[in-house]
Coordinates of C-alpha atoms and ligand atoms in Angstrom, one line a residue:
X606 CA -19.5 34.1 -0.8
X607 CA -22.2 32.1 -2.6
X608 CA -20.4 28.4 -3.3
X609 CA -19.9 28.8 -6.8
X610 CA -18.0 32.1 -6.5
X611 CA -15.5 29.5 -4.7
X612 CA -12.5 28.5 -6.5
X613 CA -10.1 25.7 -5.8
X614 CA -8.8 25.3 -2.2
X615 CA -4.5 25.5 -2.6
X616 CA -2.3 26.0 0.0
X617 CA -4.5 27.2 2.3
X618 CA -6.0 30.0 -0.6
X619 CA -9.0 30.0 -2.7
X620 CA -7.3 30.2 -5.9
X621 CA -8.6 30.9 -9.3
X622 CA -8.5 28.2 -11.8
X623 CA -6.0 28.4 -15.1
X624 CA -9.0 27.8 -17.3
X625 CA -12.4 29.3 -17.7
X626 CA -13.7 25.5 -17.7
X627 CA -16.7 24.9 -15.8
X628 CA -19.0 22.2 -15.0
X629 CA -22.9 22.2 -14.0
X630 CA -24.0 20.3 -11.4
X631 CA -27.5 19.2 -11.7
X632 CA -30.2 18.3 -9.0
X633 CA -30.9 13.8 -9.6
X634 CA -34.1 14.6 -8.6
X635 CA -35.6 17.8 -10.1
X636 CA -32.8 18.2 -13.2
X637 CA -32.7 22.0 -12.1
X638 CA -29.1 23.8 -11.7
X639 CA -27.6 23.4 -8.5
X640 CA -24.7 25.6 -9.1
X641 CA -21.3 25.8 -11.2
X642 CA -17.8 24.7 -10.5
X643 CA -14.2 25.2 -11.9
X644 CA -13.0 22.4 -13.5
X645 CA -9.2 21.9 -12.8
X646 CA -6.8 21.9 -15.7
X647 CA -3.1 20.3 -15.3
X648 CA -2.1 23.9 -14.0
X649 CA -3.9 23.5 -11.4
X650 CA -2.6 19.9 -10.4
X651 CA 0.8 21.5 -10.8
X652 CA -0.1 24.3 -8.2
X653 CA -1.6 22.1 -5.6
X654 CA 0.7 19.7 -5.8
X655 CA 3.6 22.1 -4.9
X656 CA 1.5 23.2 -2.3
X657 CA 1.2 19.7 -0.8
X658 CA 4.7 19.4 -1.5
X659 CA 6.2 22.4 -0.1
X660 CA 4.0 21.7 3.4
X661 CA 5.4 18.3 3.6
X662 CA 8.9 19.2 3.0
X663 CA 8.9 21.8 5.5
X664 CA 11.6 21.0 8.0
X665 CA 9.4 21.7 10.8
X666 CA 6.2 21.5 9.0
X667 CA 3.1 19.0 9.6
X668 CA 5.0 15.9 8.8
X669 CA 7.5 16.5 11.9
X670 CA 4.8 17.8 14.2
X671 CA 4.1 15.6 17.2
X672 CA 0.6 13.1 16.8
X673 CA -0.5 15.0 19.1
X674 CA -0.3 18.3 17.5
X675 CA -1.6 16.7 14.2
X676 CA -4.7 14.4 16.4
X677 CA -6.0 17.8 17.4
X678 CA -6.4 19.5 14.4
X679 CA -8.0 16.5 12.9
X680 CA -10.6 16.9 15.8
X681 CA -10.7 20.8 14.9
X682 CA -12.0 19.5 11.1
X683 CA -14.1 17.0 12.4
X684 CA -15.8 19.6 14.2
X685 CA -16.4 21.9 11.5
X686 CA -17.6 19.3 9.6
X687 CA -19.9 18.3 12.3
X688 CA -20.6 21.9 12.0
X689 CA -21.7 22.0 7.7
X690 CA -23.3 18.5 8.0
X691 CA -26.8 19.5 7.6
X692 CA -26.1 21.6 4.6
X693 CA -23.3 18.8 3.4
X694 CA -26.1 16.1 3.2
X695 CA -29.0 18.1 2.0
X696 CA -26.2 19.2 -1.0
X697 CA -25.2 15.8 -1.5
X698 CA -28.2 14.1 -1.9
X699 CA -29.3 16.7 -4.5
X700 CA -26.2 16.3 -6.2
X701 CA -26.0 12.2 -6.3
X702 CA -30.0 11.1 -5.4
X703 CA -28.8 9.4 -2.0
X704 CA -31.7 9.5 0.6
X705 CA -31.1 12.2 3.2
X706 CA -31.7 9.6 6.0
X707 CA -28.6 7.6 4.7
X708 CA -26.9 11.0 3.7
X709 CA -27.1 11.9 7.6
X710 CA -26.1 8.7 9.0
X711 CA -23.0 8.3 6.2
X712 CA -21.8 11.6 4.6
X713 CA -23.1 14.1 7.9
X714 CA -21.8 11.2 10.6
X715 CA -18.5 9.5 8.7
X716 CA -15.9 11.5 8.1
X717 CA -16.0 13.8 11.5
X718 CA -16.0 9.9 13.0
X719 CA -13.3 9.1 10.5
X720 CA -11.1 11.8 11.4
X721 CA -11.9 11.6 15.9
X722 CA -11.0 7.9 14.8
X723 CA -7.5 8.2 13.3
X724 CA -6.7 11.1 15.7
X725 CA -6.8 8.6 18.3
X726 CA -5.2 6.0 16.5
X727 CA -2.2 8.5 15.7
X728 CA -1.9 9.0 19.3
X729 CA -2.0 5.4 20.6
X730 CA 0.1 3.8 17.9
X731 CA 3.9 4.3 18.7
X732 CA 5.5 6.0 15.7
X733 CA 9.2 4.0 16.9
X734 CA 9.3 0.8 18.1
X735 CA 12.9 -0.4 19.3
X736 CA 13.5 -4.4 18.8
X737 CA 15.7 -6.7 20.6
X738 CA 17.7 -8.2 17.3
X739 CA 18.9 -10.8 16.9
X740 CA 22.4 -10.6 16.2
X741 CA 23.0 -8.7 19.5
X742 CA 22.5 -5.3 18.6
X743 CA 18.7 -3.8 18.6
X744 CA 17.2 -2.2 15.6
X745 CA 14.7 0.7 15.7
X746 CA 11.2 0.4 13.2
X747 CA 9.8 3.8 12.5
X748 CA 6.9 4.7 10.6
X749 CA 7.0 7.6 8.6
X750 CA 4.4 9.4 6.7
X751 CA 4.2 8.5 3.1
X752 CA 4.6 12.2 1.3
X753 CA 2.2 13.9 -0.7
X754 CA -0.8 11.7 -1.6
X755 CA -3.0 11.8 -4.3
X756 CA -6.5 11.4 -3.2
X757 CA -9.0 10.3 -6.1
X758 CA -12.7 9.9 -5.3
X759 CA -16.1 9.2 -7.3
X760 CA -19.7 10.7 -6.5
X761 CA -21.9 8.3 -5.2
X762 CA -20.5 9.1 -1.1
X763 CA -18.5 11.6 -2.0
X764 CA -17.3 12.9 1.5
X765 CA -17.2 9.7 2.9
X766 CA -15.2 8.1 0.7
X767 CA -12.9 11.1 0.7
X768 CA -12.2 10.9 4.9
X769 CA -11.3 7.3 4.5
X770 CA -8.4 8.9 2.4
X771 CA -7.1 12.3 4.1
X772 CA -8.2 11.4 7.9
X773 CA -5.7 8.7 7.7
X774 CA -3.3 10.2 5.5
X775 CA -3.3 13.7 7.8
X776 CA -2.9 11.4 11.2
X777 CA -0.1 9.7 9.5
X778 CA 1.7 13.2 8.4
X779 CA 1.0 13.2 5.1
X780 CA -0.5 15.9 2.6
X781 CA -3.2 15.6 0.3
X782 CA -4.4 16.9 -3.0
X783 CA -7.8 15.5 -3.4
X784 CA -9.7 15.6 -6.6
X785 CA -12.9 14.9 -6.1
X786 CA -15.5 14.0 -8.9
X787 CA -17.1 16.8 -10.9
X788 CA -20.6 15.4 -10.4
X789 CA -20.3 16.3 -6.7
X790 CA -17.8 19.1 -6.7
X791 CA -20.1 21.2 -4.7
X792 CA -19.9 19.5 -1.8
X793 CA -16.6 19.7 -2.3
X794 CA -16.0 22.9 -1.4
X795 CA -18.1 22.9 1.7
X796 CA -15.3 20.6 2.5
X797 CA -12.7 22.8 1.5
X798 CA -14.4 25.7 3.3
X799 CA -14.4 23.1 6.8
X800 CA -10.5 22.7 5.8
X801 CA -10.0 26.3 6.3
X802 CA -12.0 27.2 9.3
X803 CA -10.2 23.9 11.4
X804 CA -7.2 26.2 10.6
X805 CA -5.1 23.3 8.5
X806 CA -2.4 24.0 8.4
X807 CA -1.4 25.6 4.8
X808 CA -1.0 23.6 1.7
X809 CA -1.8 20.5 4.0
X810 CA -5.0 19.8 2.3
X811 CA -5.9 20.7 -1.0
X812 CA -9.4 20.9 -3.3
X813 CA -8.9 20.6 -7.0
X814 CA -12.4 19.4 -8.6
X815 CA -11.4 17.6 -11.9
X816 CA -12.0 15.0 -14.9
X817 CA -10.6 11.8 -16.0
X818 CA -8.0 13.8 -17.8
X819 CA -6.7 15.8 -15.1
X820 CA -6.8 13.0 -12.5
X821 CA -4.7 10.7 -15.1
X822 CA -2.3 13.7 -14.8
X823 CA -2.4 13.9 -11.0
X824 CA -2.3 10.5 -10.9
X825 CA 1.6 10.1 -12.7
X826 CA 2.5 13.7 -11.3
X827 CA 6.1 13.7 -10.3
X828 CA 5.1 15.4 -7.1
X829 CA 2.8 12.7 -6.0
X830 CA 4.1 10.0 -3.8
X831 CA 0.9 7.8 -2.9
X832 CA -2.4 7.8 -5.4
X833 CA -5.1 6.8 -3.0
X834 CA -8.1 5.7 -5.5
X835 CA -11.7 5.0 -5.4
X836 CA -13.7 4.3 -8.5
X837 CA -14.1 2.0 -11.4
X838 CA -12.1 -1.3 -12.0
X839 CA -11.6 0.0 -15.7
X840 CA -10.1 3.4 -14.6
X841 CA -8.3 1.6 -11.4
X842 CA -6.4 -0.9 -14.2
X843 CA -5.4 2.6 -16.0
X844 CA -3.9 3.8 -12.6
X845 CA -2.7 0.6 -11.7
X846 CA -0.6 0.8 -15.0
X847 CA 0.8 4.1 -14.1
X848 CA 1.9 3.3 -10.9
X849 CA 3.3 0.4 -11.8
X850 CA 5.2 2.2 -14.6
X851 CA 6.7 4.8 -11.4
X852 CA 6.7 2.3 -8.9
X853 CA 4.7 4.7 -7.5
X854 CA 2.1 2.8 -4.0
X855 CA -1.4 2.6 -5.0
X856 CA -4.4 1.9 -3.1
X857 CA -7.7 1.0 -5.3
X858 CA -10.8 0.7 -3.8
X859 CA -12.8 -0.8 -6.9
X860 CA -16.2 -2.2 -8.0
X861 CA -17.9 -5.0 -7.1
X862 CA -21.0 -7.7 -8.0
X863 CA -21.6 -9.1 -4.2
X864 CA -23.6 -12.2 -4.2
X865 CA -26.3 -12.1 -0.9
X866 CA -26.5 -15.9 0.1
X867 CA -29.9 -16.7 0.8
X868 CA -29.8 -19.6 2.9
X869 CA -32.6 -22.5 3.3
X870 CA -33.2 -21.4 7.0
X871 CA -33.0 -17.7 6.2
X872 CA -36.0 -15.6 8.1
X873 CA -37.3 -13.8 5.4
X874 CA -40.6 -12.7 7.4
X875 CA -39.0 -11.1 9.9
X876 CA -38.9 -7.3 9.8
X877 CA -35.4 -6.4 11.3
X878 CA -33.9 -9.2 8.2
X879 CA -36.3 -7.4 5.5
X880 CA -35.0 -3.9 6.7
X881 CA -31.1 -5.4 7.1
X882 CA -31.7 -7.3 3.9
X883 CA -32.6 -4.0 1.4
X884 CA -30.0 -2.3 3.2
X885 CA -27.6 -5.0 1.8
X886 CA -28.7 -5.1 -1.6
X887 CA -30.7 -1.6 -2.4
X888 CA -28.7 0.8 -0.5
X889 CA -28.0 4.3 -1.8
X890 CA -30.3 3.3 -5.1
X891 CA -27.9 0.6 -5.9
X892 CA -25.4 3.0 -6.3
X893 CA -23.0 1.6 -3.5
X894 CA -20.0 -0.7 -4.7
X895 CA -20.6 -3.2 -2.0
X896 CA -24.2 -3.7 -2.6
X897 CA -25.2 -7.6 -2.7
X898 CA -26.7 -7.1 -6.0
X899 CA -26.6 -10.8 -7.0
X900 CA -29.3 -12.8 -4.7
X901 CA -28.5 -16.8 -4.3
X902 CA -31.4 -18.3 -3.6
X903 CA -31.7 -22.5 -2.3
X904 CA -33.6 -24.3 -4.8
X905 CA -35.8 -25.6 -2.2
X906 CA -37.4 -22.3 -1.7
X907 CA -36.8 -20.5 -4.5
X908 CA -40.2 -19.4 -5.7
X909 CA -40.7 -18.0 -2.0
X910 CA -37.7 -16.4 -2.2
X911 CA -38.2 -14.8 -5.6
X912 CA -41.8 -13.4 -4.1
X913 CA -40.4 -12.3 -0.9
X914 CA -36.9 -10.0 -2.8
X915 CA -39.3 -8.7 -5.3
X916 CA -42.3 -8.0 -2.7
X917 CA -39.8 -5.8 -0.8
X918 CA -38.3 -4.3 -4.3
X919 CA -41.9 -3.4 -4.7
X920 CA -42.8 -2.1 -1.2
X921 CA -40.2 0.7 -1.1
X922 CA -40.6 4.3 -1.3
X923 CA -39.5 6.3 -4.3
X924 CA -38.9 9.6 -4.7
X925 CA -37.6 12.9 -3.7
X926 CA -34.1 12.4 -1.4
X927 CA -34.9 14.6 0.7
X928 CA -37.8 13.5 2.0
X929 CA -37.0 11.5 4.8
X930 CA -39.6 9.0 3.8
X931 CA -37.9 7.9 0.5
X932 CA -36.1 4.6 0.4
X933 CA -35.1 5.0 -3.1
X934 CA -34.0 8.1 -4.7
X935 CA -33.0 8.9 -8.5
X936 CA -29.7 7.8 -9.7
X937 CA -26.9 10.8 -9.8
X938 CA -27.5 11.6 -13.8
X939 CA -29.0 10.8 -17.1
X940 CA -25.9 8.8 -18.6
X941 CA -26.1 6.8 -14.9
X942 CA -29.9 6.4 -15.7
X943 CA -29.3 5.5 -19.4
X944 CA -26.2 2.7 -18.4
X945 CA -28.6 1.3 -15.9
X946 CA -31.4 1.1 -18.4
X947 CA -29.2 -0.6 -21.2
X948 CA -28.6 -3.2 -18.3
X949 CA -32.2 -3.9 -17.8
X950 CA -32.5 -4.1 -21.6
X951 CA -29.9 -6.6 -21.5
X952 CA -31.3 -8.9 -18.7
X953 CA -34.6 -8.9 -20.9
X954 CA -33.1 -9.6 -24.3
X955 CA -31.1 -12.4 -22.2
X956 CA -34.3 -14.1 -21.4
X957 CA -34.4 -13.1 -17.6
X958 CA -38.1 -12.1 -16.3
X959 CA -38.6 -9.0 -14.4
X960 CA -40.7 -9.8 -11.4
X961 CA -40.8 -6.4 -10.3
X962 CA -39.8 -2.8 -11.5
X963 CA -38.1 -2.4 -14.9
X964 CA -39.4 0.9 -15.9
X965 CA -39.3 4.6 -14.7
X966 CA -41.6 5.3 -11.9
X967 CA -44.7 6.9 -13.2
X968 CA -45.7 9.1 -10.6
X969 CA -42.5 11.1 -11.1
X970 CA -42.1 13.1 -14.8
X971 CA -38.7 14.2 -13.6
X972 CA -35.2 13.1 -12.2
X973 CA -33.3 10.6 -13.2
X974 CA -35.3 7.7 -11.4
X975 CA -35.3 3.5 -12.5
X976 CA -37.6 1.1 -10.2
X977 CA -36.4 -0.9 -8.1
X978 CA -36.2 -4.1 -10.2
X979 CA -35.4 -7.8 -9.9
X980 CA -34.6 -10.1 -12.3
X981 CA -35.8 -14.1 -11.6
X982 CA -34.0 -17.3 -13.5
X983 CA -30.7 -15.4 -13.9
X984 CA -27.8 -17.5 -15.1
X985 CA -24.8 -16.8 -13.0
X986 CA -22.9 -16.4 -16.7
X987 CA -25.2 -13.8 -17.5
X988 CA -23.9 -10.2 -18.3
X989 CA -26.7 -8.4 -15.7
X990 CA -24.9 -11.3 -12.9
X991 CA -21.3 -10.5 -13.9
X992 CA -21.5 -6.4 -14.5
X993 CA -21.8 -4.0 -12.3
X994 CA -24.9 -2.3 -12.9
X995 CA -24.6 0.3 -10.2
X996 CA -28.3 1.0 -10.0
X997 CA -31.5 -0.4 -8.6
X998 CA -31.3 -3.9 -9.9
X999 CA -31.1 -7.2 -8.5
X1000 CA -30.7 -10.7 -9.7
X1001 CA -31.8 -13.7 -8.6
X1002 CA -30.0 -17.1 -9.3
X1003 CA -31.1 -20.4 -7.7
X1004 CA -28.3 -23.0 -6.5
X1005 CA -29.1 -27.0 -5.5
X1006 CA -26.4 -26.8 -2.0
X1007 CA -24.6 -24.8 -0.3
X1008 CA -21.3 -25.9 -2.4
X1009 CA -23.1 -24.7 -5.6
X1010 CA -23.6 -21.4 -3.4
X1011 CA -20.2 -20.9 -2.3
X1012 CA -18.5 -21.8 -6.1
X1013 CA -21.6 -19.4 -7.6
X1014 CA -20.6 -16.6 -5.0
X1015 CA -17.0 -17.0 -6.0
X1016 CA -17.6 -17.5 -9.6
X1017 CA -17.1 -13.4 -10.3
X1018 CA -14.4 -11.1 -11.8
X1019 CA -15.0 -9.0 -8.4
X1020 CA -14.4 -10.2 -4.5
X1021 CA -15.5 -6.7 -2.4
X1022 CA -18.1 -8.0 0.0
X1023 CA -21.0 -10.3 -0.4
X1024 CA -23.6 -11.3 2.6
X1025 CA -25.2 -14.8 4.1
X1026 CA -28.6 -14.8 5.3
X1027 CA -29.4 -17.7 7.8
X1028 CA -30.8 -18.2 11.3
X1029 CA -27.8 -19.8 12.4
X1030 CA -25.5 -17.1 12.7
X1031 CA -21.7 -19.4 13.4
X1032 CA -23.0 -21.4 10.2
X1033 CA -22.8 -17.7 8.6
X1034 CA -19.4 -17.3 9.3
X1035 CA -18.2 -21.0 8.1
X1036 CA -20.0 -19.4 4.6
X1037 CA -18.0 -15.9 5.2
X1038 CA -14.8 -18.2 5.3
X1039 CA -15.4 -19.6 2.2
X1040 CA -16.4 -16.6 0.0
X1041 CA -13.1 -14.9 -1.5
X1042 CA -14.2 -11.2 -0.9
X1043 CA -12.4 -8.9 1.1
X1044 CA -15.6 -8.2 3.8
X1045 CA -18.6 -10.0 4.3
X1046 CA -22.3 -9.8 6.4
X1047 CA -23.8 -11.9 8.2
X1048 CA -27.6 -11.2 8.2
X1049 CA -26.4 -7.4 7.6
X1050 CA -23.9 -5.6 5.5
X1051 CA -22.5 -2.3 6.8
X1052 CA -18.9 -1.3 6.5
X1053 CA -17.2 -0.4 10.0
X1054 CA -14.4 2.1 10.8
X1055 CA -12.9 -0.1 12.6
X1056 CA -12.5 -3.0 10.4
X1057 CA -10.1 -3.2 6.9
X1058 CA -12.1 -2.3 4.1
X1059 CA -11.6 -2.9 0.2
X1060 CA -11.5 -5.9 -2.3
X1061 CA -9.8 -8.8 -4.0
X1062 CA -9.4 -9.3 -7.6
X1063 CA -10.8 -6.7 -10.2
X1064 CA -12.2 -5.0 -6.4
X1065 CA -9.1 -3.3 -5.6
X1066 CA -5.5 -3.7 -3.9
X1067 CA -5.0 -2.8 -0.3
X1068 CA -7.4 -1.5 2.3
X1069 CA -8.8 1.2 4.3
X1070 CA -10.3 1.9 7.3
X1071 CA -8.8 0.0 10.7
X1072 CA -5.2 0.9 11.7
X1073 CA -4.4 -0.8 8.8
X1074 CA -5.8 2.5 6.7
X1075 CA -3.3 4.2 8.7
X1076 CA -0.7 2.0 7.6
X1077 CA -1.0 2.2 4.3
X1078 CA -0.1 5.9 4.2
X1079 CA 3.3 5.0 6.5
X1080 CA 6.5 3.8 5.5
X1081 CA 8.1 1.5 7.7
X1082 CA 12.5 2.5 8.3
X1083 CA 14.6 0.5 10.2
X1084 CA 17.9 1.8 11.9
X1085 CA 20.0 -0.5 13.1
X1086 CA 21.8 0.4 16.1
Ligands
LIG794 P1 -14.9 6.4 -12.2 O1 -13.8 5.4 -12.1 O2 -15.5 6.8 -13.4 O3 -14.4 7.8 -11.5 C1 -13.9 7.8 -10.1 C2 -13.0 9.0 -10.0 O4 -11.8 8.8 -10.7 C3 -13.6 10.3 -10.5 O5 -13.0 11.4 -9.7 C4 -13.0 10.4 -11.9 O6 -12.8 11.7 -12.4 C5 -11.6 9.8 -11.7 N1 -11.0 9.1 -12.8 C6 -11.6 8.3 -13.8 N2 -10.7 7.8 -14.6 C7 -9.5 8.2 -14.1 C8 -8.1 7.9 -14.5 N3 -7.8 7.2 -15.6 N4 -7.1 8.5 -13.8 C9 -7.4 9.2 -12.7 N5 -8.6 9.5 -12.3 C10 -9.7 9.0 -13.0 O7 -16.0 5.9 -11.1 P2 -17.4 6.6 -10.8 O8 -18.4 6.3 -11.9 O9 -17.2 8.0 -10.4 O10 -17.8 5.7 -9.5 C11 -18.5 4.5 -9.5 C12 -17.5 3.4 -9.4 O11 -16.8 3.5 -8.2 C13 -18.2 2.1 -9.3 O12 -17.5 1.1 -10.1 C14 -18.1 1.7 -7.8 O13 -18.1 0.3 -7.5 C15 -16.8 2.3 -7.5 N6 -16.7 2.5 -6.0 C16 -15.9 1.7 -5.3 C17 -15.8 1.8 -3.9 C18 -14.9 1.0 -3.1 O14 -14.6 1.4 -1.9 N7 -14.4 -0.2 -3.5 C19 -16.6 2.8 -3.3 C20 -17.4 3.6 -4.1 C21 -17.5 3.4 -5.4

């Protein structure tokens, strides 16, 4: 069945939606149709939400099955995604512009790793514990599944971002109705289509491709005992409000303005930094929400610094995502492209100068593409060094010590991740201890599996990834004996 015959994925069906709504999702690169997709109503939050619901109240349903049982058909998915992920990352980087080499290595590579990860973790990880109290008699800590979870997801890693939700969540015991973004809700039903064929259990997993509306509505659903959400700070406030209103645990995985500390013994010339350094600040076309998008740079060398940030800005590859020579693809649509623009307008009308980029490229007449572009003499108090611009743009403030570095680092509504850049690698880590982010690189940013991801402040509450993704979809019980 061609994908856009496909409807929503419920209780282990394709359904058809309650509405004839519809949304188009468009190539980043050539604006040509990719395909169609049902656009979920509240209907269809209601139905797979009883889905989710009925699978986890089943008295000897996937919440009571052994880890085990549950570890291998978490390997069963991951091996069908394994199966889909060259057509998964071909799909997605038309959809959203990501390169295909970083579409390969994160949304073909993550989530099968995701879910081979957790499966193990649910198997090593006693689900009872029994304590010695301490008034004589012992006590017993168990870790339940959390219920029906709410799994909310934006486009620019669509499947990743998704896995660091439901692999914990289905290692855990819990059921999922994930709603992912309608910009990428193509690739959401080669998902949904890997769901089925791992033989999921029914109604354990569930594919409703929705807007803000409908997620608001999925989001306060009586049905729904955990929202897991990844997105904006401004629509992770909204949730936040809701949840807070039903008491209701929350985990937001938010925006974020990283600083990338450019220290006065950084190695700039080196090859293996330049290539660690633009995948720190540039990755995914900017488009990544732990992007060090705000360069520090020491006084001492600034000028050098400036040339060297904007000679790589300027040295990279722009073009077609597919083509495994592009660094730099298109951003995921025209309202991205025209919000990334009004930034650079901005930086200019501020007074900033553009050392390189600024513009659309000219060799290409269609896609939504910016240059990469860097702004020099950027006050820290500037809008373009406080927003989020979520595109191809990166500023560059000088600071007099390293004390200046750290307070300018810190001096951000955000704290996700930020990165150091220094020869002296134990010196990197004293800066890492001091920067109130919830990760941080030293000489190289990359997120791993095995380490709690997600943000202070306007970045986000809790964390995924590590056991301590696993946790956060487990309720802790104790019975006293
Ligand atoms: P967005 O907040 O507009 O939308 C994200 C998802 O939430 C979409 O599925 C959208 O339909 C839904 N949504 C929006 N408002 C909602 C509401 N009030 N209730 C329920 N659902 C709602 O974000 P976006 O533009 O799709 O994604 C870009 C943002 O995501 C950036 O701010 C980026 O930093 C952030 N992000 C954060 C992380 C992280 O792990 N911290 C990772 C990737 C992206």
């Amino acid at each position: 069945m061609p994908l856009e015959q496909k409807t929503f994925f419920i209780g282990g069906e394709w359904v058809l939606p309650s509405s004839p709504d519809r949304v188009t999702v468009s190539s980043a690169s050539t604006e040509e149709v990719l395909g169609t997709s049902p656009l979920g109503r509240e209907a269809d939050m209601d139905a797979a939400v009883a889905a989710a619901r009925r699978a986890f109240d089943d008295p000897c349903g996937w919440s009571t099955w052994a880890p085990t049982d549950r570890a291998a058909v978490l390997r069963r998915l991951a091996d069908a995604l394994d199966a889909r992920a060259d057509e998964l990352t071909r799909l997605i980087s038309s959809e959203n512009g990501m390169p295909l080499t970083l579409s390969r290595g994160l949304e073909g590579a993550v989530p099968s790793m995701l879910l081979r990860y957790y499966a193990d973790l649910a198997c090593s990880v006693p689900v009872e514990e029994r304590r010695d109290g301490l008034l004589g008699r012992p006590a017993v800590v168990r870790r339940e599944p959390v219920g029906v979870v709410a799994a909310i997801t934006p486009w620019n890693a669509p499947q990743t971002l998704a896995s660091g939700k439901y692999a914990p969540a289905l290692a855990a015991g819990a059921t999922v109705v994930l709603k992912p973004s309608p910009e990428t809700a193509l690739d959401a039903v080669l998902f949904a289509e890997a769901v089925a064929d791992a033989g999921v259990p029914d109604g354990v997993v569930n594919v409703v491709p929705a807007g803000r509306e409908v997620g608001a509505y999925l989001v306060a659903h009586p049905g729904v005992d955990k929202v897991a959400f990844t997105g904006s700070s401004s629509a992770g406030r909204a949730i936040a409000e809701t949840c807070g209103r039903l008491l209701r645990p929350v985990t937001l995985e938010l925006g974020g303005k990283s600083a990338a500390i450019v220290l006065e013994d950084a190695d700039l010339d080196s090859k293996a930094v330049q290539q660690e350094f633009v995948a720190a600040t540039l990755l995914n076309n900017g488009q990544a929400c732990f992007a060090s998008t705000r360069i520090l740079a020491p006084r001492s060398r600034y000028a050098e610094v400036v040339e060297a940030v904007s000679a790589l800005a300027a040295s990279l590859t722009v073009g077609d995502p597919l083509d495994l020579d592009t660094h730099v693809g298109p951003l995921v649509s025209e309202q991205q492209r025209d919000r990334v623009e009004g930034y650079i307008a901005k930086g200019r009308a501020e007074g900033s100068r553009v050392t390189v980029g600024g513009g659309r490229p000219a060799h290409l007449d269609r896609g939504w593409y910016v240059e990469p572009t860097v702004f020099a003499d950027v006050d820290n108090r500037q809008v373009i060094a406080q927003e989020e611009i979520f595109g191809p743009v990166l500023v560059i403030t000088p600071y007099d010590d390293e004390l200046q570095a750290v307070r300018l680092a810190n001096d951000s509504q955000f704290g996700l991740a930020g990165s150091v850049w220094t020869r002296d690698a134990e010196h990197g880590l004293e800066i890492a201890r001091r920067v109130r982010t919830g990760s941080f690189g030293v000489n190289r940013y990359m997120t791993d599996p095995i380490a709690p991801f997600g943000g202070v402040k306007a970045s986000g509450i809790g964390r995924e990834l590590g056991p301590e993704g696993l946790a956060g979809y487990q309720d802790l019980k104790s019975v006293y004996l």
